[in-house]
PDB file of C-alpha atoms and ligand atoms in Angstrom:
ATOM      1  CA  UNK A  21      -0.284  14.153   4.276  1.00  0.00           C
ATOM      2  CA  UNK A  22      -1.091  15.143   7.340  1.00  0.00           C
ATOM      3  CA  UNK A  23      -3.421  12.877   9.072  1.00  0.00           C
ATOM      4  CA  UNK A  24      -2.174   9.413  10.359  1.00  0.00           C
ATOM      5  CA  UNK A  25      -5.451   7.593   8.962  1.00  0.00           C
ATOM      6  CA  UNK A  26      -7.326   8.144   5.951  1.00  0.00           C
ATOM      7  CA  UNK A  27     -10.196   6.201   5.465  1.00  0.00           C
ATOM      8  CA  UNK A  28     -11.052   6.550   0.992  1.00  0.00           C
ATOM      9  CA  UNK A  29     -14.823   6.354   1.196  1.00  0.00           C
ATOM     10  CA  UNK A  30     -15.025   6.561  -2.377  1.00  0.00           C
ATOM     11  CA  UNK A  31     -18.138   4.632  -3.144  1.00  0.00           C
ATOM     12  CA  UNK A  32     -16.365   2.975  -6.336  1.00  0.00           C
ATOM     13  CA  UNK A  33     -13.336   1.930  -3.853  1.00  0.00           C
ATOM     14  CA  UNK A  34     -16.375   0.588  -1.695  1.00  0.00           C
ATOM     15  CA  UNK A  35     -18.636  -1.505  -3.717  1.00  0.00           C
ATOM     16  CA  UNK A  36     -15.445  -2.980  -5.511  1.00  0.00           C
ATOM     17  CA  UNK A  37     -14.522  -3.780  -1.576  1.00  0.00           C
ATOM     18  CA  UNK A  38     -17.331  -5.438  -0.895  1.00  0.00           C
ATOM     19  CA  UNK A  39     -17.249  -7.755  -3.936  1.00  0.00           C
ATOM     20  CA  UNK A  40     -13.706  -8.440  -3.061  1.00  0.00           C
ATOM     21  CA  UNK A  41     -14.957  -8.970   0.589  1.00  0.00           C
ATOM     22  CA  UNK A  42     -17.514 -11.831  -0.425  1.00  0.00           C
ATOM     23  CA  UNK A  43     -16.261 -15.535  -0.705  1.00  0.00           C
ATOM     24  CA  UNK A  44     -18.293 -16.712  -3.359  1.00  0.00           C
ATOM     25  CA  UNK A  45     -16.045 -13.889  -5.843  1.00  0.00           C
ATOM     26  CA  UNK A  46     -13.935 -15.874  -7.971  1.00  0.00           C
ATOM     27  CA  UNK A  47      -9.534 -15.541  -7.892  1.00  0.00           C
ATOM     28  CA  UNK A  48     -10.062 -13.902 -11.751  1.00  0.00           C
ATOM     29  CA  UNK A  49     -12.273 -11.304 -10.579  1.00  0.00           C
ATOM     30  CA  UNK A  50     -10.669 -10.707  -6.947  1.00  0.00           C
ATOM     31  CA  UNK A  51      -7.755 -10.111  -8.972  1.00  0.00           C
ATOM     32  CA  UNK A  52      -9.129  -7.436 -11.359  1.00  0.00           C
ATOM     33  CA  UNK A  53     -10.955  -6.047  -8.619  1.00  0.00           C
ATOM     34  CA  UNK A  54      -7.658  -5.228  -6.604  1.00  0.00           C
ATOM     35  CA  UNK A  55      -6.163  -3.870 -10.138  1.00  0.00           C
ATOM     36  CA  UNK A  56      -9.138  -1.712 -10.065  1.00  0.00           C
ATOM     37  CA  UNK A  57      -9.120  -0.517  -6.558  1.00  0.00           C
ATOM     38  CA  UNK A  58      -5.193  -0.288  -5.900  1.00  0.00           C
ATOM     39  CA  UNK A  59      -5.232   2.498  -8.867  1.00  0.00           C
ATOM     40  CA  UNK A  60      -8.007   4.488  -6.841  1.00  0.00           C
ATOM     41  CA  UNK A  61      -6.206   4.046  -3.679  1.00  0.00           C
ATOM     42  CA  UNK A  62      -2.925   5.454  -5.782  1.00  0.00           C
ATOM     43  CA  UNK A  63      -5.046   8.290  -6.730  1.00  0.00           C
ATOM     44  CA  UNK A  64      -5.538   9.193  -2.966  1.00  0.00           C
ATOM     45  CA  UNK A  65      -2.057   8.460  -1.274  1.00  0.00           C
ATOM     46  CA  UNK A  66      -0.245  10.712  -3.895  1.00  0.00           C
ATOM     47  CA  UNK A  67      -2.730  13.268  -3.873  1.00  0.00           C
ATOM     48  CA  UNK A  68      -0.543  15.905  -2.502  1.00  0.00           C
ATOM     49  CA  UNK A  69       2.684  15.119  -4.583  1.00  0.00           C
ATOM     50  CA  UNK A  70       4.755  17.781  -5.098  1.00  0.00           C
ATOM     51  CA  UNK A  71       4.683  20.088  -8.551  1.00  0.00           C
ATOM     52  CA  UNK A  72       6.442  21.869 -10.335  1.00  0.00           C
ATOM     53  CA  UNK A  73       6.114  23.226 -14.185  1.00  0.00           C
ATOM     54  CA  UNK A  74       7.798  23.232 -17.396  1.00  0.00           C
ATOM     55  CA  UNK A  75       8.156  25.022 -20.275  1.00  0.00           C
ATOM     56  CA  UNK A  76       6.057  22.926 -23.205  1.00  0.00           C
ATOM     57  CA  UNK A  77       4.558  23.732 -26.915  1.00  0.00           C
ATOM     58  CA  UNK A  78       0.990  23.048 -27.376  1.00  0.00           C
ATOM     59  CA  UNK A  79       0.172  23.101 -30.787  1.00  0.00           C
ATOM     60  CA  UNK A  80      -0.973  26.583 -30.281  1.00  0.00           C
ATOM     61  CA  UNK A  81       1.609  28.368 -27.964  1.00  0.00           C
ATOM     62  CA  UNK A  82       4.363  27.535 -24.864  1.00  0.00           C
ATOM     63  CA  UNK A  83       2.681  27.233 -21.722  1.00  0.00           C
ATOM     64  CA  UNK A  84       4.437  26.304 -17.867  1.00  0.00           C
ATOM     65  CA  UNK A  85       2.727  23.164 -17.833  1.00  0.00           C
ATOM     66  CA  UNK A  86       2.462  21.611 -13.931  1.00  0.00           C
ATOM     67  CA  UNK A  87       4.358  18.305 -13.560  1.00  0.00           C
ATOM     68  CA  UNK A  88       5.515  16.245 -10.929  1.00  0.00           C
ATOM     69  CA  UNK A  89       8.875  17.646  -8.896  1.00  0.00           C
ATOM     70  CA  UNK A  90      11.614  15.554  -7.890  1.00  0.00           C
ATOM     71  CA  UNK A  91      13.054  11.772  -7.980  1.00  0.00           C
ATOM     72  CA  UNK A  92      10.794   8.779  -9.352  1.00  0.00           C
ATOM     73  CA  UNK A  93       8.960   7.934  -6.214  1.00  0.00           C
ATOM     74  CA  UNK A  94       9.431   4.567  -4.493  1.00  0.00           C
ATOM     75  CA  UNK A  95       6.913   1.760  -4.575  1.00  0.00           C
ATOM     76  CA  UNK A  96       7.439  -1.221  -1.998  1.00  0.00           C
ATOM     77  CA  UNK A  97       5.704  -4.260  -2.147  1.00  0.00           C
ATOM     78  CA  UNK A  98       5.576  -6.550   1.112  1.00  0.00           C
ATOM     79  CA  UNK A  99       5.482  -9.939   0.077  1.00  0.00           C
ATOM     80  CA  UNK A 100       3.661 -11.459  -1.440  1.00  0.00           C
ATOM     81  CA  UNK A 101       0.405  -9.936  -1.074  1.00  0.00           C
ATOM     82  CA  UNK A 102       1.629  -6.735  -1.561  1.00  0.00           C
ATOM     83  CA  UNK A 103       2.063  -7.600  -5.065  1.00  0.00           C
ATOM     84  CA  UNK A 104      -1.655  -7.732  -5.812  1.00  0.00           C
ATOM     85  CA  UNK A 105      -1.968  -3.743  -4.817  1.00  0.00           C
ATOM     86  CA  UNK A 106       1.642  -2.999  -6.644  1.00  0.00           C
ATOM     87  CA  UNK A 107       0.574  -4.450 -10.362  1.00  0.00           C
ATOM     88  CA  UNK A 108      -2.768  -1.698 -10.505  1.00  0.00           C
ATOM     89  CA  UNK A 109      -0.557   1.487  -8.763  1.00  0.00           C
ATOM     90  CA  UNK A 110       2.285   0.604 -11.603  1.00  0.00           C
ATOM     91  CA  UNK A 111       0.113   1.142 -14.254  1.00  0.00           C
ATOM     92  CA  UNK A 112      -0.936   4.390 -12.933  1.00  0.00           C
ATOM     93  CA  UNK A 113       2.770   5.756 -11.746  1.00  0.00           C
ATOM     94  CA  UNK A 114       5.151   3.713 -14.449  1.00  0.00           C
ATOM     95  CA  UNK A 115       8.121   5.131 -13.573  1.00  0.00           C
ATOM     96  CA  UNK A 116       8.175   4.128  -9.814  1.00  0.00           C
ATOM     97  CA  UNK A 117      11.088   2.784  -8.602  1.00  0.00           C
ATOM     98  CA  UNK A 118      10.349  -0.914  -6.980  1.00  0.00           C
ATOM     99  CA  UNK A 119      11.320  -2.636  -3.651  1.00  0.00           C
ATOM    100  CA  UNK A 120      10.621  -5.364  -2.249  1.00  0.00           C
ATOM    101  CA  UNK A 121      10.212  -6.508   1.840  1.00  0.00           C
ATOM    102  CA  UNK A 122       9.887 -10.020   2.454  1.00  0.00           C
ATOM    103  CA  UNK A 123       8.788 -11.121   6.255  1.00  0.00           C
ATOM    104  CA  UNK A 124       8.006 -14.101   8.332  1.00  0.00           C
ATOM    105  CA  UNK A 125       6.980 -15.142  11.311  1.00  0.00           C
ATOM    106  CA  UNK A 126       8.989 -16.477  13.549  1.00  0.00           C
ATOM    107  CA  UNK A 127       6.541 -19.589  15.331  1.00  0.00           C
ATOM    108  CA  UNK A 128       8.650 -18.949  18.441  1.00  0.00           C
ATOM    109  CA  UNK A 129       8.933 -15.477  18.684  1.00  0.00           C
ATOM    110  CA  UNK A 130       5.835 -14.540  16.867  1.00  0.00           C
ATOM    111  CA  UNK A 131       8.367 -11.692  15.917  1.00  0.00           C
ATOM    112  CA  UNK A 132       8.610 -10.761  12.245  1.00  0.00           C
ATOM    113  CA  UNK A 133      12.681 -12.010  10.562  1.00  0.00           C
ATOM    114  CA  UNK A 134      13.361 -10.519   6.863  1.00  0.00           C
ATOM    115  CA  UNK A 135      14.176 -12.848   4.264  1.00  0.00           C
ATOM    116  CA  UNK A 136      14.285 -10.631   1.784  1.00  0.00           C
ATOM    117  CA  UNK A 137      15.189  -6.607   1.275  1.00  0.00           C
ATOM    118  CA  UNK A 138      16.340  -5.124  -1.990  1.00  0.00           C
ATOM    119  CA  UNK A 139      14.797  -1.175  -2.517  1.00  0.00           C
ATOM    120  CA  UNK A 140      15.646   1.390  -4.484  1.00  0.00           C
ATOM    121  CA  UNK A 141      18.881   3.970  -3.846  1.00  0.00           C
ATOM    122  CA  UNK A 142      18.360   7.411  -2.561  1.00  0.00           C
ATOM    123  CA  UNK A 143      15.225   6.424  -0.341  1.00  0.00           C
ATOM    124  CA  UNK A 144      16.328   9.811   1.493  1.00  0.00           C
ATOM    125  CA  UNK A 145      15.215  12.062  -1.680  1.00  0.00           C
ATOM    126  CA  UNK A 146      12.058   9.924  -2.814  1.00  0.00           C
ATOM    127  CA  UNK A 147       8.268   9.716  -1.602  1.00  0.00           C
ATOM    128  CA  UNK A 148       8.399   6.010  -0.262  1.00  0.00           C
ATOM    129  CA  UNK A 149       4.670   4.513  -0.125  1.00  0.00           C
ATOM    130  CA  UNK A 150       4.678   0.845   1.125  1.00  0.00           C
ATOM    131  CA  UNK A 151       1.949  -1.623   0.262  1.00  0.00           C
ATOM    132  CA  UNK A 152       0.334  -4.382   1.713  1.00  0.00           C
ATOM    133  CA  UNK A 153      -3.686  -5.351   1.395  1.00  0.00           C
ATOM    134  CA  UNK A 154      -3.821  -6.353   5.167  1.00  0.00           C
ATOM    135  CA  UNK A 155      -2.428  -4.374   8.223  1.00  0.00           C
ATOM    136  CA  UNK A 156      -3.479  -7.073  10.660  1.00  0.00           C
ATOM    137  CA  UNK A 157      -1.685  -7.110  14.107  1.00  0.00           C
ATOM    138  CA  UNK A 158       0.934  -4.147  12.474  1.00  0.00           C
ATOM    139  CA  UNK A 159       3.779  -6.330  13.816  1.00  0.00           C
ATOM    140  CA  UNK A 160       5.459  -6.878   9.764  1.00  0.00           C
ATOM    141  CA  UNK A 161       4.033  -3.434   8.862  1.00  0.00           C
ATOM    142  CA  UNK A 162       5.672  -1.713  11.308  1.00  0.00           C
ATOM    143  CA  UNK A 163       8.989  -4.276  10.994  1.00  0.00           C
ATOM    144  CA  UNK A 164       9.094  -2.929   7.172  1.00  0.00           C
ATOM    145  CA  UNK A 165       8.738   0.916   7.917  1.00  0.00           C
ATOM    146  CA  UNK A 166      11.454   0.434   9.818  1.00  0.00           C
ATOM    147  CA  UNK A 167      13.925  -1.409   7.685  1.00  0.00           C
ATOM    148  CA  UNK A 168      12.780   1.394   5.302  1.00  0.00           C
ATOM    149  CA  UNK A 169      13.791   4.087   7.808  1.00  0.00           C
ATOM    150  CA  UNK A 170      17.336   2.209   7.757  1.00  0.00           C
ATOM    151  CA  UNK A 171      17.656   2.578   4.568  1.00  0.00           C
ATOM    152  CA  UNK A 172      17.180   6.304   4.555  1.00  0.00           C
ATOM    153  CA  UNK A 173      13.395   6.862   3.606  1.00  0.00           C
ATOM    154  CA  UNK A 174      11.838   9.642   5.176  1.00  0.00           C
ATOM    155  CA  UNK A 175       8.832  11.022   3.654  1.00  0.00           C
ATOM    156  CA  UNK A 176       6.807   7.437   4.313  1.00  0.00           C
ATOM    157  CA  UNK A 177       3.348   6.454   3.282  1.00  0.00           C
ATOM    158  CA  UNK A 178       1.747   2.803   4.412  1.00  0.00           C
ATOM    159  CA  UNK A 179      -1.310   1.752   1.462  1.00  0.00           C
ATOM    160  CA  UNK A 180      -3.384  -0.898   2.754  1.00  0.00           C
ATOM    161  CA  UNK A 181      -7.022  -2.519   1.510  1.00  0.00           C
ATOM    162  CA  UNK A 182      -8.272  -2.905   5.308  1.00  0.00           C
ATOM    163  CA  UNK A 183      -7.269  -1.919   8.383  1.00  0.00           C
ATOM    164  CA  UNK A 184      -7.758  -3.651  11.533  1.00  0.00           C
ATOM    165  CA  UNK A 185      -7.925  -1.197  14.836  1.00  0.00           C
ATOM    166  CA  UNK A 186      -5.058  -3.167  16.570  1.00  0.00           C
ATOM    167  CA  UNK A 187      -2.936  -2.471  13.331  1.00  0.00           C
ATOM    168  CA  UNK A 188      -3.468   0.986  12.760  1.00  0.00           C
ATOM    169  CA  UNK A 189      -2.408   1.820  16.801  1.00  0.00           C
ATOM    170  CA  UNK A 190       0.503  -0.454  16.435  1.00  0.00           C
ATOM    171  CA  UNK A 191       1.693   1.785  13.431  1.00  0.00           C
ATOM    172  CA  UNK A 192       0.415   4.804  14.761  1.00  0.00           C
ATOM    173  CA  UNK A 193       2.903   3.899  17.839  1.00  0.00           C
ATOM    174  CA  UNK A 194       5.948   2.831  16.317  1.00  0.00           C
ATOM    175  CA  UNK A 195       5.946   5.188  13.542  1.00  0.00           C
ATOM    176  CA  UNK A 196       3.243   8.317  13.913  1.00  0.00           C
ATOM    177  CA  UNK A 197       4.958  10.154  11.299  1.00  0.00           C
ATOM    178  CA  UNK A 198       3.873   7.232   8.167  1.00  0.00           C
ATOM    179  CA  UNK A 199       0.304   8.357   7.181  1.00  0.00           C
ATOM    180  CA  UNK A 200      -2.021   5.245   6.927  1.00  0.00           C
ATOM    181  CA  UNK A 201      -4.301   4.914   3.746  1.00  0.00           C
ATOM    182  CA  UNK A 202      -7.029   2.139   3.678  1.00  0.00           C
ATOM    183  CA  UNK A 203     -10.125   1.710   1.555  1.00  0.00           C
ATOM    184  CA  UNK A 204     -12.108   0.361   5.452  1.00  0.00           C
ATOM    185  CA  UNK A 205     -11.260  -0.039   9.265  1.00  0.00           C
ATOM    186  CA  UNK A 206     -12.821  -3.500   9.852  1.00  0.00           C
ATOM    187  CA  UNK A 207     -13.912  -4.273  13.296  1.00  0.00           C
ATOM    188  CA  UNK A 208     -11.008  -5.972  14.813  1.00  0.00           C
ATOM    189  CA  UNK A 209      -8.748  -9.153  14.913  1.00  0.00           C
ATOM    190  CA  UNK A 210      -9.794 -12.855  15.935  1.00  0.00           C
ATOM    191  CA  UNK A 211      -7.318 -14.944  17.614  1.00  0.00           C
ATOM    192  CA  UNK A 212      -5.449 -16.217  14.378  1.00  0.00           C
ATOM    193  CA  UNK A 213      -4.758 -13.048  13.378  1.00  0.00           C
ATOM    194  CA  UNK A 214      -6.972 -12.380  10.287  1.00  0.00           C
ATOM    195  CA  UNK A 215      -9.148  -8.908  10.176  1.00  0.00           C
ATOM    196  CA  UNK A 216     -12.618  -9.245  10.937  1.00  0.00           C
ATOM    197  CA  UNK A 217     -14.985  -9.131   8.880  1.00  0.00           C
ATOM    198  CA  UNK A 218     -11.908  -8.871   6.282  1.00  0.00           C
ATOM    199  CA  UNK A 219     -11.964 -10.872   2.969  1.00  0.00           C
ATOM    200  CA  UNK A 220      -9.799 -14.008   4.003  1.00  0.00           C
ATOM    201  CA  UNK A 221      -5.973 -14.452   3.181  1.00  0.00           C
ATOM    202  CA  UNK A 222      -5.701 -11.875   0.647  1.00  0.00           C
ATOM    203  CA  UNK A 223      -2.402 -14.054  -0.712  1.00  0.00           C
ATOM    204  CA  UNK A 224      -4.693 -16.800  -1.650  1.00  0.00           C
ATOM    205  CA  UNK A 225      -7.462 -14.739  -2.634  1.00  0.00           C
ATOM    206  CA  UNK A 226      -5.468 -12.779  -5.414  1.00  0.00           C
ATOM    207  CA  UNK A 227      -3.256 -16.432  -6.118  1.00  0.00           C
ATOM    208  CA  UNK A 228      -5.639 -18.726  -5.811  1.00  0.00           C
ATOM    209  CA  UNK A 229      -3.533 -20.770  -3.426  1.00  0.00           C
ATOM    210  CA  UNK A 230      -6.393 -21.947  -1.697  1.00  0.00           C
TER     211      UNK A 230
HETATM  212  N1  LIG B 302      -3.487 -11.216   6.326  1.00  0.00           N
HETATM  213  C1  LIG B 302      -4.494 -11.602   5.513  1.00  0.00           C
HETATM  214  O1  LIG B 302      -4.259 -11.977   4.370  1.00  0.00           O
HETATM  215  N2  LIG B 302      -5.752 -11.558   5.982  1.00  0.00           N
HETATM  216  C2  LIG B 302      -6.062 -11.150   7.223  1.00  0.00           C
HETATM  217  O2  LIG B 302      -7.240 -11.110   7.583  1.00  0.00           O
HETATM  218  C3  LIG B 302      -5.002 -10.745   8.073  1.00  0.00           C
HETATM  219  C4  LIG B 302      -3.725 -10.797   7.594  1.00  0.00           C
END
Protein backbone atom coordinates (compact mmCIF):
# COMPACT_ATOMS: atom_id res chain seq x y z
CA UNK A 1 0.00 0.00 0.00
CA UNK A 2 1.25 3.01 -0.64
CA UNK A 3 -0.59 5.76 0.99
CA UNK A 4 -0.29 6.29 4.84
CA UNK A 5 -4.23 6.85 5.18
CA UNK A 6 -6.97 5.25 3.50
CA UNK A 7 -10.20 6.38 4.26
CA UNK A 8 -12.94 3.01 2.85
CA UNK A 9 -15.87 5.16 1.81
CA UNK A 10 -17.71 2.21 0.91
CA UNK A 11 -21.25 3.23 1.52
CA UNK A 12 -22.06 -0.38 3.08
CA UNK A 13 -18.86 0.18 5.50
CA UNK A 14 -20.69 3.64 6.11
CA UNK A 15 -24.25 3.15 6.93
CA UNK A 16 -23.18 -0.01 9.04
CA UNK A 17 -20.83 2.89 10.79
CA UNK A 18 -23.32 4.97 11.51
CA UNK A 19 -25.63 2.40 13.14
CA UNK A 20 -22.68 1.31 15.11
CA UNK A 21 -22.07 5.09 15.84
CA UNK A 22 -25.65 5.63 17.45
CA UNK A 23 -26.21 4.83 21.24
CA UNK A 24 -29.55 3.65 21.18
CA UNK A 25 -27.94 0.29 18.88
CA UNK A 26 -28.08 -2.58 21.04
CA UNK A 27 -24.46 -4.81 22.22
CA UNK A 28 -26.15 -7.87 19.84
CA UNK A 29 -26.33 -5.78 16.91
CA UNK A 30 -23.06 -3.53 17.54
CA UNK A 31 -21.54 -6.80 17.60
CA UNK A 32 -22.78 -8.18 14.24
CA UNK A 33 -22.34 -4.92 12.83
CA UNK A 34 -18.46 -4.95 13.53
CA UNK A 35 -18.51 -8.78 12.15
CA UNK A 36 -19.99 -7.21 9.17
CA UNK A 37 -17.80 -4.26 8.69
CA UNK A 38 -14.31 -5.76 9.91
CA UNK A 39 -14.75 -8.33 6.79
CA UNK A 40 -15.18 -5.21 4.38
CA UNK A 41 -12.38 -3.44 5.96
CA UNK A 42 -10.30 -6.98 5.38
CA UNK A 43 -11.36 -6.75 1.87
CA UNK A 44 -9.56 -3.31 1.54
CA UNK A 45 -6.27 -3.67 3.69
CA UNK A 46 -5.29 -6.90 1.74
CA UNK A 47 -6.26 -5.65 -1.45
CA UNK A 48 -2.87 -5.69 -2.92
CA UNK A 49 -1.66 -9.13 -1.48
CA UNK A 50 0.72 -10.71 -3.34
CA UNK A 51 -0.16 -13.67 -6.12
CA UNK A 52 1.01 -16.16 -7.49
CA UNK A 53 -0.62 -19.30 -9.54
CA UNK A 54 -0.88 -22.92 -9.56
CA UNK A 55 -1.33 -25.60 -11.61
CA UNK A 56 -5.21 -26.95 -10.89
CA UNK A 57 -7.91 -29.35 -12.80
CA UNK A 58 -11.19 -27.87 -13.44
CA UNK A 59 -13.49 -30.35 -14.37
CA UNK A 60 -12.82 -29.41 -17.89
CA UNK A 61 -8.98 -28.82 -18.26
CA UNK A 62 -5.61 -27.60 -16.02
CA UNK A 63 -5.50 -24.03 -15.74
CA UNK A 64 -2.58 -21.64 -13.61
CA UNK A 65 -5.09 -20.64 -11.27
CA UNK A 66 -3.97 -17.14 -9.23
CA UNK A 67 -3.55 -17.73 -5.47
CA UNK A 68 -2.13 -16.04 -2.71
CA UNK A 69 2.03 -16.10 -2.52
CA UNK A 70 3.89 -16.62 0.52
CA UNK A 71 3.54 -17.35 4.48
CA UNK A 72 -0.04 -17.27 6.25
CA UNK A 73 -0.25 -13.62 6.98
CA UNK A 74 -0.31 -12.31 10.56
CA UNK A 75 -3.39 -11.00 12.30
CA UNK A 76 -2.84 -9.00 15.69
CA UNK A 77 -5.42 -8.15 17.90
CA UNK A 78 -4.78 -5.25 20.56
CA UNK A 79 -6.65 -6.00 23.48
CA UNK A 80 -9.40 -6.30 24.00
CA UNK A 81 -11.19 -4.33 21.57
CA UNK A 82 -9.26 -5.46 18.93
CA UNK A 83 -10.97 -8.65 19.25
CA UNK A 84 -14.31 -7.35 18.00
CA UNK A 85 -12.56 -6.43 14.38
CA UNK A 86 -10.34 -9.89 14.57
CA UNK A 87 -13.55 -12.47 14.90
CA UNK A 88 -15.20 -10.91 11.21
CA UNK A 89 -11.41 -10.66 9.31
CA UNK A 90 -10.91 -14.55 10.57
CA UNK A 91 -13.71 -15.68 8.87
CA UNK A 92 -12.66 -14.09 5.75
CA UNK A 93 -8.65 -15.05 5.94
CA UNK A 94 -8.88 -18.54 8.14
CA UNK A 95 -5.59 -19.38 7.98
CA UNK A 96 -4.08 -16.18 9.60
CA UNK A 97 -1.70 -16.64 12.03
CA UNK A 98 -2.88 -14.78 15.49
CA UNK A 99 -1.14 -12.40 18.01
CA UNK A 100 -2.03 -10.78 20.55
CA UNK A 101 -0.77 -7.05 22.20
CA UNK A 102 -2.05 -6.27 25.45
CA UNK A 103 -1.46 -2.43 26.78
CA UNK A 104 -2.18 -0.17 29.64
CA UNK A 105 -1.92 2.93 30.79
CA UNK A 106 0.25 3.82 33.10
CA UNK A 107 -1.97 6.69 35.48
CA UNK A 108 1.46 8.23 36.14
CA UNK A 109 3.11 8.20 33.07
CA UNK A 110 0.14 8.25 30.84
CA UNK A 111 2.74 6.04 28.88
CA UNK A 112 1.48 2.76 27.45
CA UNK A 113 3.37 -0.77 29.67
CA UNK A 114 2.65 -4.31 27.86
CA UNK A 115 1.13 -6.90 29.82
CA UNK A 116 0.84 -9.12 27.36
CA UNK A 117 2.82 -10.13 23.85
CA UNK A 118 2.68 -13.55 22.28
CA UNK A 119 2.70 -13.29 18.02
CA UNK A 120 3.37 -15.47 15.58
CA UNK A 121 7.20 -16.68 14.39
CA UNK A 122 8.72 -15.40 11.26
CA UNK A 123 6.98 -11.84 11.52
CA UNK A 124 10.03 -10.94 9.08
CA UNK A 125 8.44 -13.12 6.06
CA UNK A 126 4.60 -12.38 6.78
CA UNK A 127 2.14 -9.37 5.92
CA UNK A 128 1.50 -8.20 9.63
CA UNK A 129 -1.92 -6.10 9.79
CA UNK A 130 -2.69 -4.95 13.41
CA UNK A 131 -6.18 -4.20 14.63
CA UNK A 132 -7.78 -2.05 16.90
CA UNK A 133 -11.46 -0.20 16.40
CA UNK A 134 -10.09 3.11 17.95
CA UNK A 135 -6.75 4.94 17.13
CA UNK A 136 -7.39 7.63 19.71
CA UNK A 137 -4.31 9.64 20.96
CA UNK A 138 -1.93 6.80 18.80
CA UNK A 139 0.13 6.52 22.01
CA UNK A 140 -0.75 2.20 22.36
CA UNK A 141 -1.01 2.09 18.54
CA UNK A 142 2.13 3.28 17.93
CA UNK A 143 3.61 1.34 21.35
CA UNK A 144 2.32 -2.01 19.46
CA UNK A 145 3.86 -1.28 15.92
CA UNK A 146 6.75 -1.07 17.61
CA UNK A 147 6.94 -4.13 19.76
CA UNK A 148 5.93 -5.63 16.36
CA UNK A 149 8.97 -4.09 14.65
CA UNK A 150 11.02 -5.94 17.57
CA UNK A 151 9.84 -8.83 16.76
CA UNK A 152 10.87 -8.69 13.15
CA UNK A 153 7.65 -7.53 11.20
CA UNK A 154 8.25 -5.45 8.39
CA UNK A 155 5.66 -5.21 5.84
CA UNK A 156 3.04 -3.51 8.59
CA UNK A 157 -0.55 -2.55 8.16
CA UNK A 158 -2.63 -0.66 11.21
CA UNK A 159 -6.88 -1.56 10.63
CA UNK A 160 -8.87 0.69 12.62
CA UNK A 161 -12.95 1.57 12.68
CA UNK A 162 -12.21 5.47 13.30
CA UNK A 163 -9.54 7.54 13.27
CA UNK A 164 -9.03 10.53 15.27
CA UNK A 165 -6.61 13.37 13.53
CA UNK A 166 -4.25 13.40 16.62
CA UNK A 167 -3.92 9.51 16.11
CA UNK A 168 -3.31 9.22 12.63
CA UNK A 169 -0.17 12.09 12.93
CA UNK A 170 1.07 10.32 15.95
CA UNK A 171 1.37 7.08 13.74
CA UNK A 172 2.17 8.80 10.75
CA UNK A 173 5.29 10.15 12.97
CA UNK A 174 6.53 7.29 14.71
CA UNK A 175 6.05 4.87 12.03
CA UNK A 176 5.30 6.52 8.30
CA UNK A 177 6.05 3.35 6.70
CA UNK A 178 2.56 1.32 8.49
CA UNK A 179 -0.30 2.31 6.08
CA UNK A 180 -3.43 3.39 8.14
CA UNK A 181 -6.90 1.87 7.11
CA UNK A 182 -10.13 3.31 8.76
CA UNK A 183 -13.76 3.12 7.74
CA UNK A 184 -13.91 7.52 9.02
CA UNK A 185 -11.53 10.33 10.35
CA UNK A 186 -13.77 11.73 13.14
CA UNK A 187 -13.23 15.26 14.10
CA UNK A 188 -10.84 15.08 16.91
CA UNK A 189 -10.22 14.06 20.63
CA UNK A 190 -11.94 15.57 23.89
CA UNK A 191 -9.96 15.76 26.95
CA UNK A 192 -10.57 12.06 28.18
CA UNK A 193 -9.32 10.77 25.30
CA UNK A 194 -12.32 9.27 23.39
CA UNK A 195 -12.77 10.23 19.43
CA UNK A 196 -15.25 12.69 18.72
CA UNK A 197 -18.07 12.17 17.45
CA UNK A 198 -16.84 8.35 17.78
CA UNK A 199 -19.27 5.60 19.02
CA UNK A 200 -18.25 5.43 22.83
CA UNK A 201 -15.82 2.74 24.38
CA UNK A 202 -15.87 0.38 21.63
CA UNK A 203 -14.78 -2.45 24.51
CA UNK A 204 -18.07 -1.99 26.12
CA UNK A 205 -19.95 -1.43 23.11
CA UNK A 206 -19.01 -4.89 21.46
CA UNK A 207 -19.00 -6.56 25.46
CA UNK A 208 -21.59 -4.99 26.84
CA UNK A 209 -19.54 -4.01 29.86
CA UNK A 210 -21.38 -1.01 30.30
N1 LIG B 1 -11.10 4.04 22.77
C1 LIG B 1 -12.43 3.89 22.65
O1 LIG B 1 -12.95 2.80 22.87
N2 LIG B 1 -13.17 4.94 22.27
C2 LIG B 1 -12.65 6.15 22.01
O2 LIG B 1 -13.38 7.07 21.64
C3 LIG B 1 -11.25 6.31 22.14
C4 LIG B 1 -10.50 5.24 22.53
Amino acid sequence: MDKHLTIVQHPLVQHKLSLMRDKHTPTAVFRQLLREISQLLAYEVTHQLEMTTRVIETPLQEMEAPVLAGRKLALISILRAGNGLLDGMLELIPSARIGFVGLYRDEDTLQPVQYYFKVPDQLAQRLTIVVDPMLATGNSSAAAVNMLKQAGAKDIRFLCLLAAPEGVARMKEAHPDVPVVTAALDERLNELGYILPGLGDAGDRMFGTK
